[in-house]
């Protein structure tokens, strides 16, 4: 494992949550190594493995291996049995967060650039009114377009984003939870922040999220010649339509009905069915616009998964600063 960089003086306590599910141990190791290069020395790194107990166990064993490298941050490995990213977010917010003043979130296949977190922390420190921050993509066919859009209109990218601890404390206090099964988790979190956690009284204000052009990451590109990647692309297209359906339901809930985020339905099925019940015209217009939205609705929003393990989270290992360098 590699060493951490210096502290972020603007933020007395910092944590980094990494969402892991289907990644290989090799990819997880690369992600962790780049994270340790970017996190401040006083930081906490939480590896949130959802729906993959063998991967969680392998990471716990890896973290426990003796090392000659001195690391001063704390590393924790969590096994979250339910394989659902929305539930992993809820678990972090309501069970794991320990009052850090700034929390970064990244996906498990993301390789942070060394100064990415520092840049975002500095940008947020210069904008006291902002509730969170986001990096911008630089890798991929659509990265340039998306980066321009985010810098112009705002946004919140799930590959690399951050939220102030005061926001997480408010979400805990009001029991704000992301609907289980949601695909566009980052879109919903972005909407909650952009409304200032209060769609009833606040207007949509993109400046509540700082878009930081100098904060970015690397990732492995998909090959255009591999059959598995073509199959994955088809599934991704269906998920995109599913995400657009979720976004339409959230938009109606927040902008038309002016619901507060603590009133969000418990799962994505209830979210979409609730939209359908009160806005049948808008719902039908969306579903009939293309075959894939109808398919996404039938496959993902009418089924009833088993959410019984949603409150389970097991801390497998906690590596404190004093435990490092035992080799």
mmCIF file of C-alpha atoms in Angstrom:
data_model
loop_
_atom_site.group_PDB
_atom_site.id
_atom_site.type_symbol
_atom_site.label_atom_id
_atom_site.label_comp_id
_atom_site.label_asym_id
_atom_site.label_seq_id
_atom_site.Cartn_x
_atom_site.Cartn_y
_atom_site.Cartn_z
ATOM 1 C CA UNK A 1 0.000 0.000 0.000
ATOM 2 C CA UNK A 2 1.151 3.523 -0.718
ATOM 3 C CA UNK A 3 1.512 6.387 1.723
ATOM 4 C CA UNK A 4 -0.951 9.212 2.246
ATOM 5 C CA UNK A 5 -0.395 12.882 1.463
ATOM 6 C CA UNK A 6 -0.463 15.846 3.838
ATOM 7 C CA UNK A 7 -3.547 17.068 5.686
ATOM 8 C CA UNK A 8 -6.255 19.318 4.254
ATOM 9 C CA UNK A 9 -5.974 22.314 6.600
ATOM 10 C CA UNK A 10 -9.423 23.647 5.666
ATOM 11 C CA UNK A 11 -11.204 20.518 6.941
ATOM 12 C CA UNK A 12 -10.377 19.153 10.413
ATOM 13 C CA UNK A 13 -11.638 15.656 9.613
ATOM 14 C CA UNK A 14 -12.089 13.874 6.299
ATOM 15 C CA UNK A 15 -13.334 10.483 5.175
ATOM 16 C CA UNK A 16 -13.541 8.617 1.875
ATOM 17 C CA UNK A 17 -16.239 6.016 1.188
ATOM 18 C CA UNK A 18 -15.536 3.551 -1.645
ATOM 19 C CA UNK A 19 -18.513 1.595 -3.027
ATOM 20 C CA UNK A 20 -17.528 -1.934 -4.097
ATOM 21 C CA UNK A 21 -19.640 -4.789 -5.436
ATOM 22 C CA UNK A 22 -18.547 -6.712 -8.538
ATOM 23 C CA UNK A 23 -14.957 -5.488 -8.854
ATOM 24 C CA UNK A 24 -12.057 -7.937 -8.833
ATOM 25 C CA UNK A 25 -9.586 -7.905 -5.949
ATOM 26 C CA UNK A 26 -6.954 -6.537 -8.348
ATOM 27 C CA UNK A 27 -9.137 -3.574 -9.298
ATOM 28 C CA UNK A 28 -10.025 -2.958 -5.643
ATOM 29 C CA UNK A 29 -6.340 -2.908 -4.738
ATOM 30 C CA UNK A 30 -5.547 -0.347 -7.434
ATOM 31 C CA UNK A 31 -8.480 1.794 -6.321
ATOM 32 C CA UNK A 32 -7.345 1.648 -2.698
ATOM 33 C CA UNK A 33 -3.740 2.503 -3.569
ATOM 34 C CA UNK A 34 -4.726 5.624 -5.488
ATOM 35 C CA UNK A 35 -7.153 6.560 -2.697
ATOM 36 C CA UNK A 36 -4.352 6.376 -0.135
ATOM 37 C CA UNK A 37 -2.296 8.735 -2.276
ATOM 38 C CA UNK A 38 -5.146 11.261 -2.335
ATOM 39 C CA UNK A 39 -6.636 11.105 1.180
ATOM 40 C CA UNK A 40 -5.140 13.355 3.894
ATOM 41 C CA UNK A 41 -3.055 11.746 6.626
ATOM 42 C CA UNK A 42 -5.787 12.226 9.228
ATOM 43 C CA UNK A 43 -8.450 10.686 6.988
ATOM 44 C CA UNK A 44 -10.616 7.585 7.197
ATOM 45 C CA UNK A 45 -11.077 5.199 4.249
ATOM 46 C CA UNK A 46 -14.201 3.011 4.351
ATOM 47 C CA UNK A 47 -14.447 0.121 1.882
ATOM 48 C CA UNK A 48 -18.192 -0.560 1.540
ATOM 49 C CA UNK A 49 -18.590 -3.988 -0.076
ATOM 50 C CA UNK A 50 -22.256 -4.594 -0.877
ATOM 51 C CA UNK A 51 -23.627 -7.960 -1.975
ATOM 52 C CA UNK A 52 -20.244 -9.707 -2.232
ATOM 53 C CA UNK A 53 -19.128 -11.313 1.072
ATOM 54 C CA UNK A 54 -16.178 -13.195 -0.544
ATOM 55 C CA UNK A 55 -14.742 -9.910 -1.851
ATOM 56 C CA UNK A 56 -15.211 -8.294 1.570
ATOM 57 C CA UNK A 57 -13.373 -11.198 3.212
ATOM 58 C CA UNK A 58 -10.526 -11.001 0.679
ATOM 59 C CA UNK A 59 -10.140 -7.257 1.246
ATOM 60 C CA UNK A 60 -10.141 -7.768 5.011
ATOM 61 C CA UNK A 61 -7.338 -10.312 4.657
ATOM 62 C CA UNK A 62 -5.407 -7.973 2.352
ATOM 63 C CA UNK A 63 -5.688 -5.047 4.773
ATOM 64 C CA UNK A 64 -4.482 -7.273 7.624
ATOM 65 C CA UNK A 65 -1.287 -8.319 5.843
ATOM 66 C CA UNK A 66 1.912 -6.995 7.484
ATOM 67 C CA UNK A 67 3.389 -4.038 5.648
ATOM 68 C CA UNK A 68 6.579 -1.989 5.798
ATOM 69 C CA UNK A 69 4.662 1.090 4.621
ATOM 70 C CA UNK A 70 3.695 3.568 7.328
ATOM 71 C CA UNK A 71 0.130 4.837 6.894
ATOM 72 C CA UNK A 72 -1.487 7.264 9.279
ATOM 73 C CA UNK A 73 -5.071 7.108 8.038
ATOM 74 C CA UNK A 74 -7.628 4.587 9.296
ATOM 75 C CA UNK A 75 -8.908 1.894 6.905
ATOM 76 C CA UNK A 76 -12.090 -0.094 7.514
ATOM 77 C CA UNK A 77 -13.663 -2.929 5.522
ATOM 78 C CA UNK A 78 -17.446 -3.338 5.741
ATOM 79 C CA UNK A 79 -19.505 -6.302 4.571
ATOM 80 C CA UNK A 80 -23.005 -5.123 3.594
ATOM 81 C CA UNK A 81 -24.930 -8.283 2.606
ATOM 82 C CA UNK A 82 -27.608 -6.560 0.512
ATOM 83 C CA UNK A 83 -26.287 -5.919 -2.980
ATOM 84 C CA UNK A 84 -27.693 -2.450 -3.568
ATOM 85 C CA UNK A 85 -25.777 0.820 -3.923
ATOM 86 C CA UNK A 86 -28.650 2.942 -2.592
ATOM 87 C CA UNK A 87 -28.678 0.817 0.546
ATOM 88 C CA UNK A 88 -24.885 1.175 0.833
ATOM 89 C CA UNK A 89 -25.296 4.977 0.776
ATOM 90 C CA UNK A 90 -28.000 4.750 3.453
ATOM 91 C CA UNK A 91 -25.823 2.455 5.537
ATOM 92 C CA UNK A 92 -22.912 4.860 5.402
ATOM 93 C CA UNK A 93 -25.021 7.913 6.226
ATOM 94 C CA UNK A 94 -27.056 6.391 9.049
ATOM 95 C CA UNK A 95 -24.670 3.828 10.558
ATOM 96 C CA UNK A 96 -21.040 4.344 9.570
ATOM 97 C CA UNK A 97 -20.332 8.095 9.341
ATOM 98 C CA UNK A 98 -18.545 9.349 12.469
ATOM 99 C CA UNK A 99 -19.051 13.131 12.254
ATOM 100 C CA UNK A 100 -16.226 13.869 9.801
ATOM 101 C CA UNK A 101 -16.530 17.394 8.436
ATOM 102 C CA UNK A 102 -16.123 16.360 4.793
ATOM 103 C CA UNK A 103 -16.926 13.029 3.125
ATOM 104 C CA UNK A 104 -15.805 11.972 -0.351
ATOM 105 C CA UNK A 105 -17.522 9.182 -2.293
ATOM 106 C CA UNK A 106 -16.088 7.179 -5.198
ATOM 107 C CA UNK A 107 -16.970 4.029 -7.121
ATOM 108 C CA UNK A 108 -14.876 0.910 -6.714
ATOM 109 C CA UNK A 109 -13.334 0.956 -10.209
ATOM 110 C CA UNK A 110 -12.182 4.603 -9.995
ATOM 111 C CA UNK A 111 -8.482 5.446 -9.762
ATOM 112 C CA UNK A 112 -8.190 8.856 -8.145
ATOM 113 C CA UNK A 113 -5.634 11.334 -9.407
ATOM 114 C CA UNK A 114 -3.281 12.353 -6.583
ATOM 115 C CA UNK A 115 -4.516 15.937 -6.113
ATOM 116 C CA UNK A 116 -8.197 15.282 -6.865
ATOM 117 C CA UNK A 117 -9.454 15.332 -3.276
ATOM 118 C CA UNK A 118 -7.287 18.260 -2.236
ATOM 119 C CA UNK A 119 -8.597 20.342 -5.164
ATOM 120 C CA UNK A 120 -12.180 19.621 -4.222
ATOM 121 C CA UNK A 121 -11.583 20.313 -0.535
ATOM 122 C CA UNK A 122 -9.997 23.674 -1.380
ATOM 123 C CA UNK A 123 -12.830 24.602 -3.734
ATOM 124 C CA UNK A 124 -15.418 23.772 -1.101
ATOM 125 C CA UNK A 125 -13.536 25.751 1.547
ATOM 126 C CA UNK A 126 -13.704 28.811 -0.716
ATOM 127 C CA UNK A 127 -17.484 28.427 -1.096
ATOM 128 C CA UNK A 128 -18.953 28.214 2.435
ATOM 129 C CA UNK A 129 -22.517 28.224 1.099
ATOM 130 C CA UNK A 130 -21.967 25.081 -1.002
ATOM 131 C CA UNK A 131 -23.232 21.793 0.431
ATOM 132 C CA UNK A 132 -21.148 19.452 -1.690
ATOM 133 C CA UNK A 133 -18.734 19.141 -4.578
ATOM 134 C CA UNK A 134 -18.104 17.024 -7.636
ATOM 135 C CA UNK A 135 -15.273 16.123 -9.948
ATOM 136 C CA UNK A 136 -15.593 15.946 -13.728
ATOM 137 C CA UNK A 137 -14.793 13.043 -16.088
ATOM 138 C CA UNK A 138 -11.852 13.140 -18.468
ATOM 139 C CA UNK A 139 -11.855 9.523 -19.703
ATOM 140 C CA UNK A 140 -14.430 8.073 -22.098
ATOM 141 C CA UNK A 141 -16.217 8.944 -25.328
ATOM 142 C CA UNK A 142 -18.753 11.230 -23.670
ATOM 143 C CA UNK A 143 -16.388 12.734 -21.071
ATOM 144 C CA UNK A 144 -15.682 15.979 -22.939
ATOM 145 C CA UNK A 145 -19.377 16.696 -23.538
ATOM 146 C CA UNK A 146 -20.370 15.839 -19.970
ATOM 147 C CA UNK A 147 -17.532 17.927 -18.522
ATOM 148 C CA UNK A 148 -18.651 20.985 -20.520
ATOM 149 C CA UNK A 149 -22.260 20.478 -19.441
ATOM 150 C CA UNK A 150 -21.327 20.159 -15.777
ATOM 151 C CA UNK A 151 -19.102 23.246 -15.843
ATOM 152 C CA UNK A 152 -21.910 25.214 -17.518
ATOM 153 C CA UNK A 153 -25.072 23.920 -15.846
ATOM 154 C CA UNK A 154 -23.845 22.120 -12.730
ATOM 155 C CA UNK A 155 -24.144 18.473 -11.749
ATOM 156 C CA UNK A 156 -23.097 15.747 -9.339
ATOM 157 C CA UNK A 157 -21.002 12.827 -10.611
ATOM 158 C CA UNK A 158 -21.131 9.597 -8.621
ATOM 159 C CA UNK A 159 -17.625 8.504 -9.662
ATOM 160 C CA UNK A 160 -16.164 11.289 -7.479
ATOM 161 C CA UNK A 161 -18.197 13.625 -5.285
ATOM 162 C CA UNK A 162 -18.277 14.961 -1.742
ATOM 163 C CA UNK A 163 -20.812 16.088 0.870
ATOM 164 C CA UNK A 164 -20.299 18.263 3.932
ATOM 165 C CA UNK A 165 -20.639 16.512 7.262
ATOM 166 C CA UNK A 166 -23.312 19.041 8.268
ATOM 167 C CA UNK A 167 -25.482 17.749 5.410
ATOM 168 C CA UNK A 168 -25.070 14.132 6.519
ATOM 169 C CA UNK A 169 -25.934 15.150 10.091
ATOM 170 C CA UNK A 170 -29.131 16.783 8.807
ATOM 171 C CA UNK A 171 -30.002 13.681 6.777
ATOM 172 C CA UNK A 172 -29.589 11.557 9.898
ATOM 173 C CA UNK A 173 -31.668 13.931 11.995
ATOM 174 C CA UNK A 174 -34.525 13.960 9.477
ATOM 175 C CA UNK A 175 -34.151 10.280 8.518
ATOM 176 C CA UNK A 176 -33.622 11.087 4.837
ATOM 177 C CA UNK A 177 -32.999 7.842 2.950
ATOM 178 C CA UNK A 178 -32.432 6.965 -0.685
ATOM 179 C CA UNK A 179 -35.115 4.616 -2.098
ATOM 180 C CA UNK A 180 -33.760 1.072 -2.250
ATOM 181 C CA UNK A 181 -33.083 -0.257 -5.728
ATOM 182 C CA UNK A 182 -32.486 3.201 -7.195
ATOM 183 C CA UNK A 183 -30.049 3.210 -10.121
ATOM 184 C CA UNK A 184 -29.386 6.969 -10.318
ATOM 185 C CA UNK A 185 -28.292 7.447 -6.722
ATOM 186 C CA UNK A 186 -25.973 10.332 -7.586
ATOM 187 C CA UNK A 187 -28.772 12.158 -9.455
ATOM 188 C CA UNK A 188 -31.025 11.990 -6.414
ATOM 189 C CA UNK A 189 -28.268 13.102 -4.039
ATOM 190 C CA UNK A 190 -27.488 15.942 -6.421
ATOM 191 C CA UNK A 191 -31.143 16.997 -6.459
ATOM 192 C CA UNK A 192 -31.354 16.922 -2.660
ATOM 193 C CA UNK A 193 -28.265 19.136 -2.394
ATOM 194 C CA UNK A 194 -29.331 21.489 -5.179
ATOM 195 C CA UNK A 195 -32.647 22.103 -3.409
ATOM 196 C CA UNK A 196 -30.776 22.697 -0.152
ATOM 197 C CA UNK A 197 -32.574 19.677 1.398
ATOM 198 C CA UNK A 198 -35.833 21.658 1.198
ATOM 199 C CA UNK A 199 -37.754 21.630 -2.130
ATOM 200 C CA UNK A 200 -40.756 23.178 -0.371
ATOM 201 C CA UNK A 201 -39.033 26.479 0.433
ATOM 202 C CA UNK A 202 -35.906 26.540 -1.755
ATOM 203 C CA UNK A 203 -35.477 27.050 -5.465
ATOM 204 C CA UNK A 204 -33.252 24.773 -7.560
ATOM 205 C CA UNK A 205 -29.784 26.316 -7.178
ATOM 206 C CA UNK A 206 -26.864 24.525 -8.949
ATOM 207 C CA UNK A 207 -24.288 26.637 -7.086
ATOM 208 C CA UNK A 208 -24.989 24.586 -3.953
ATOM 209 C CA UNK A 209 -22.681 21.984 -5.569
ATOM 210 C CA UNK A 210 -19.157 23.074 -6.536
ATOM 211 C CA UNK A 211 -18.022 21.598 -9.859
ATOM 212 C CA UNK A 212 -14.232 21.262 -9.698
ATOM 213 C CA UNK A 213 -12.534 21.008 -13.088
ATOM 214 C CA UNK A 214 -9.183 19.989 -11.560
ATOM 215 C CA UNK A 215 -10.676 16.998 -9.691
ATOM 216 C CA UNK A 216 -10.817 13.882 -11.834
ATOM 217 C CA UNK A 217 -9.999 10.193 -12.052
ATOM 218 C CA UNK A 218 -8.893 7.405 -14.386
ATOM 219 C CA UNK A 219 -10.622 4.152 -15.249
ATOM 220 C CA UNK A 220 -10.311 1.242 -17.661
ATOM 221 C CA UNK A 221 -11.904 1.813 -21.059
ATOM 222 C CA UNK A 222 -14.293 -0.761 -22.508
ATOM 223 C CA UNK A 223 -13.080 -2.531 -25.637
ATOM 224 C CA UNK A 224 -15.277 -2.073 -28.770
ATOM 225 C CA UNK A 225 -14.240 -5.534 -29.992
ATOM 226 C CA UNK A 226 -15.228 -7.691 -26.996
ATOM 227 C CA UNK A 227 -18.618 -9.428 -27.117
ATOM 228 C CA UNK A 228 -19.050 -9.118 -23.327
ATOM 229 C CA UNK A 229 -18.611 -5.363 -23.607
ATOM 230 C CA UNK A 230 -21.274 -5.168 -26.337
ATOM 231 C CA UNK A 231 -23.679 -7.122 -24.104
ATOM 232 C CA UNK A 232 -22.765 -4.838 -21.213
ATOM 233 C CA UNK A 233 -23.436 -1.804 -23.405
ATOM 234 C CA UNK A 234 -26.958 -3.087 -24.151
ATOM 235 C CA UNK A 235 -27.656 -3.557 -20.470
ATOM 236 C CA UNK A 236 -26.221 -0.115 -19.754
ATOM 237 C CA UNK A 237 -28.609 1.440 -22.304
ATOM 238 C CA UNK A 238 -31.564 -0.210 -20.577
ATOM 239 C CA UNK A 239 -30.295 1.020 -17.190
ATOM 240 C CA UNK A 240 -30.019 4.540 -18.607
ATOM 241 C CA UNK A 241 -33.696 4.525 -19.543
ATOM 242 C CA UNK A 242 -34.467 3.156 -16.106
ATOM 243 C CA UNK A 243 -32.456 6.003 -14.591
ATOM 244 C CA UNK A 244 -34.294 8.585 -16.700
ATOM 245 C CA UNK A 245 -37.592 7.149 -15.455
ATOM 246 C CA UNK A 246 -36.370 7.460 -11.859
ATOM 247 C CA UNK A 247 -35.240 11.047 -12.494
ATOM 248 C CA UNK A 248 -38.634 11.930 -13.948
ATOM 249 C CA UNK A 249 -40.361 10.529 -10.860
ATOM 250 C CA UNK A 250 -38.031 12.444 -8.504
ATOM 251 C CA UNK A 251 -38.458 15.661 -10.514
ATOM 252 C CA UNK A 252 -42.247 15.407 -10.242
ATOM 253 C CA UNK A 253 -42.011 14.668 -6.530
ATOM 254 C CA UNK A 254 -39.710 17.606 -5.762
ATOM 255 C CA UNK A 255 -40.726 20.285 -8.275
ATOM 256 C CA UNK A 256 -44.479 19.683 -8.633
ATOM 257 C CA UNK A 257 -45.548 18.103 -5.352
ATOM 258 C CA UNK A 258 -42.809 19.903 -3.360
ATOM 259 C CA UNK A 259 -42.227 16.843 -1.185
ATOM 260 C CA UNK A 260 -39.437 16.978 1.367
ATOM 261 C CA UNK A 261 -36.668 14.358 0.914
ATOM 262 C CA UNK A 262 -37.592 12.597 4.160
ATOM 263 C CA UNK A 263 -40.878 11.765 2.424
ATOM 264 C CA UNK A 264 -39.185 9.754 -0.337
ATOM 265 C CA UNK A 265 -40.703 6.267 -0.815
ATOM 266 C CA UNK A 266 -38.834 3.320 0.662
ATOM 267 C CA UNK A 267 -37.884 1.757 -2.673
ATOM 268 C CA UNK A 268 -37.754 2.520 -6.380
ATOM 269 C CA UNK A 269 -40.909 0.556 -7.132
ATOM 270 C CA UNK A 270 -42.929 2.713 -4.742
ATOM 271 C CA UNK A 271 -41.257 5.818 -6.187
ATOM 272 C CA UNK A 272 -42.242 5.065 -9.784
ATOM 273 C CA UNK A 273 -45.685 3.668 -8.937
ATOM 274 C CA UNK A 274 -46.374 6.790 -6.877
ATOM 275 C CA UNK A 275 -45.478 8.987 -9.851
ATOM 276 C CA UNK A 276 -47.671 6.859 -12.125
ATOM 277 C CA UNK A 277 -50.635 7.173 -9.745
ATOM 278 C CA UNK A 278 -50.645 10.986 -9.595
ATOM 279 C CA UNK A 279 -49.259 11.875 -13.046
ATOM 280 C CA UNK A 280 -50.642 9.264 -15.435
ATOM 281 C CA UNK A 281 -50.241 11.501 -18.485
ATOM 282 C CA UNK A 282 -46.577 12.238 -17.786
ATOM 283 C CA UNK A 283 -45.864 8.612 -16.942
ATOM 284 C CA UNK A 284 -47.512 7.276 -20.108
ATOM 285 C CA UNK A 285 -45.729 9.867 -22.239
ATOM 286 C CA UNK A 286 -42.412 8.663 -20.885
ATOM 287 C CA UNK A 287 -43.057 4.922 -21.105
ATOM 288 C CA UNK A 288 -44.504 5.100 -24.636
ATOM 289 C CA UNK A 289 -41.642 7.238 -25.961
ATOM 290 C CA UNK A 290 -39.414 4.205 -26.678
ATOM 291 C CA UNK A 291 -39.564 0.403 -26.221
ATOM 292 C CA UNK A 292 -36.731 0.410 -23.677
ATOM 293 C CA UNK A 293 -38.486 2.600 -21.053
ATOM 294 C CA UNK A 294 -41.396 0.150 -21.034
ATOM 295 C CA UNK A 295 -38.962 -2.759 -20.708
ATOM 296 C CA UNK A 296 -37.108 -1.011 -17.890
ATOM 297 C CA UNK A 297 -40.387 -0.412 -16.075
ATOM 298 C CA UNK A 298 -41.499 -4.036 -16.382
ATOM 299 C CA UNK A 299 -38.135 -5.507 -15.376
ATOM 300 C CA UNK A 300 -37.025 -3.217 -12.594
ATOM 301 C CA UNK A 301 -39.900 -1.252 -11.176
ATOM 302 C CA UNK A 302 -42.721 -3.788 -10.968
ATOM 303 C CA UNK A 303 -40.744 -6.511 -9.227
ATOM 304 C CA UNK A 304 -40.510 -6.679 -5.449
ATOM 305 C CA UNK A 305 -36.980 -7.598 -4.289
ATOM 306 C CA UNK A 306 -36.224 -8.849 -0.799
ATOM 307 C CA UNK A 307 -35.014 -5.880 1.239
ATOM 308 C CA UNK A 308 -34.994 -7.749 4.569
ATOM 309 C CA UNK A 309 -31.210 -7.388 5.044
ATOM 310 C CA UNK A 310 -31.143 -3.631 4.437
ATOM 311 C CA UNK A 311 -30.053 -2.764 7.979
ATOM 312 C CA UNK A 312 -27.173 -5.248 8.158
ATOM 313 C CA UNK A 313 -23.556 -4.115 8.061
ATOM 314 C CA UNK A 314 -20.554 -5.914 9.553
ATOM 315 C CA UNK A 315 -17.188 -4.299 10.262
ATOM 316 C CA UNK A 316 -14.679 -6.974 9.201
ATOM 317 C CA UNK A 317 -11.461 -5.128 9.964
ATOM 318 C CA UNK A 318 -10.356 -1.724 11.199
ATOM 319 C CA UNK A 319 -6.743 -0.815 10.554
ATOM 320 C CA UNK A 320 -5.712 2.092 12.755
ATOM 321 C CA UNK A 321 -2.613 4.208 12.246
ATOM 322 C CA UNK A 322 -0.817 2.419 15.087
ATOM 323 C CA UNK A 323 -1.413 -0.939 13.373
ATOM 324 C CA UNK A 324 0.424 -0.039 10.145
ATOM 325 C CA UNK A 325 3.960 -1.067 9.379
ATOM 326 C CA UNK A 326 3.923 -4.240 11.459
ATOM 327 C CA UNK A 327 6.155 -6.193 9.061
#
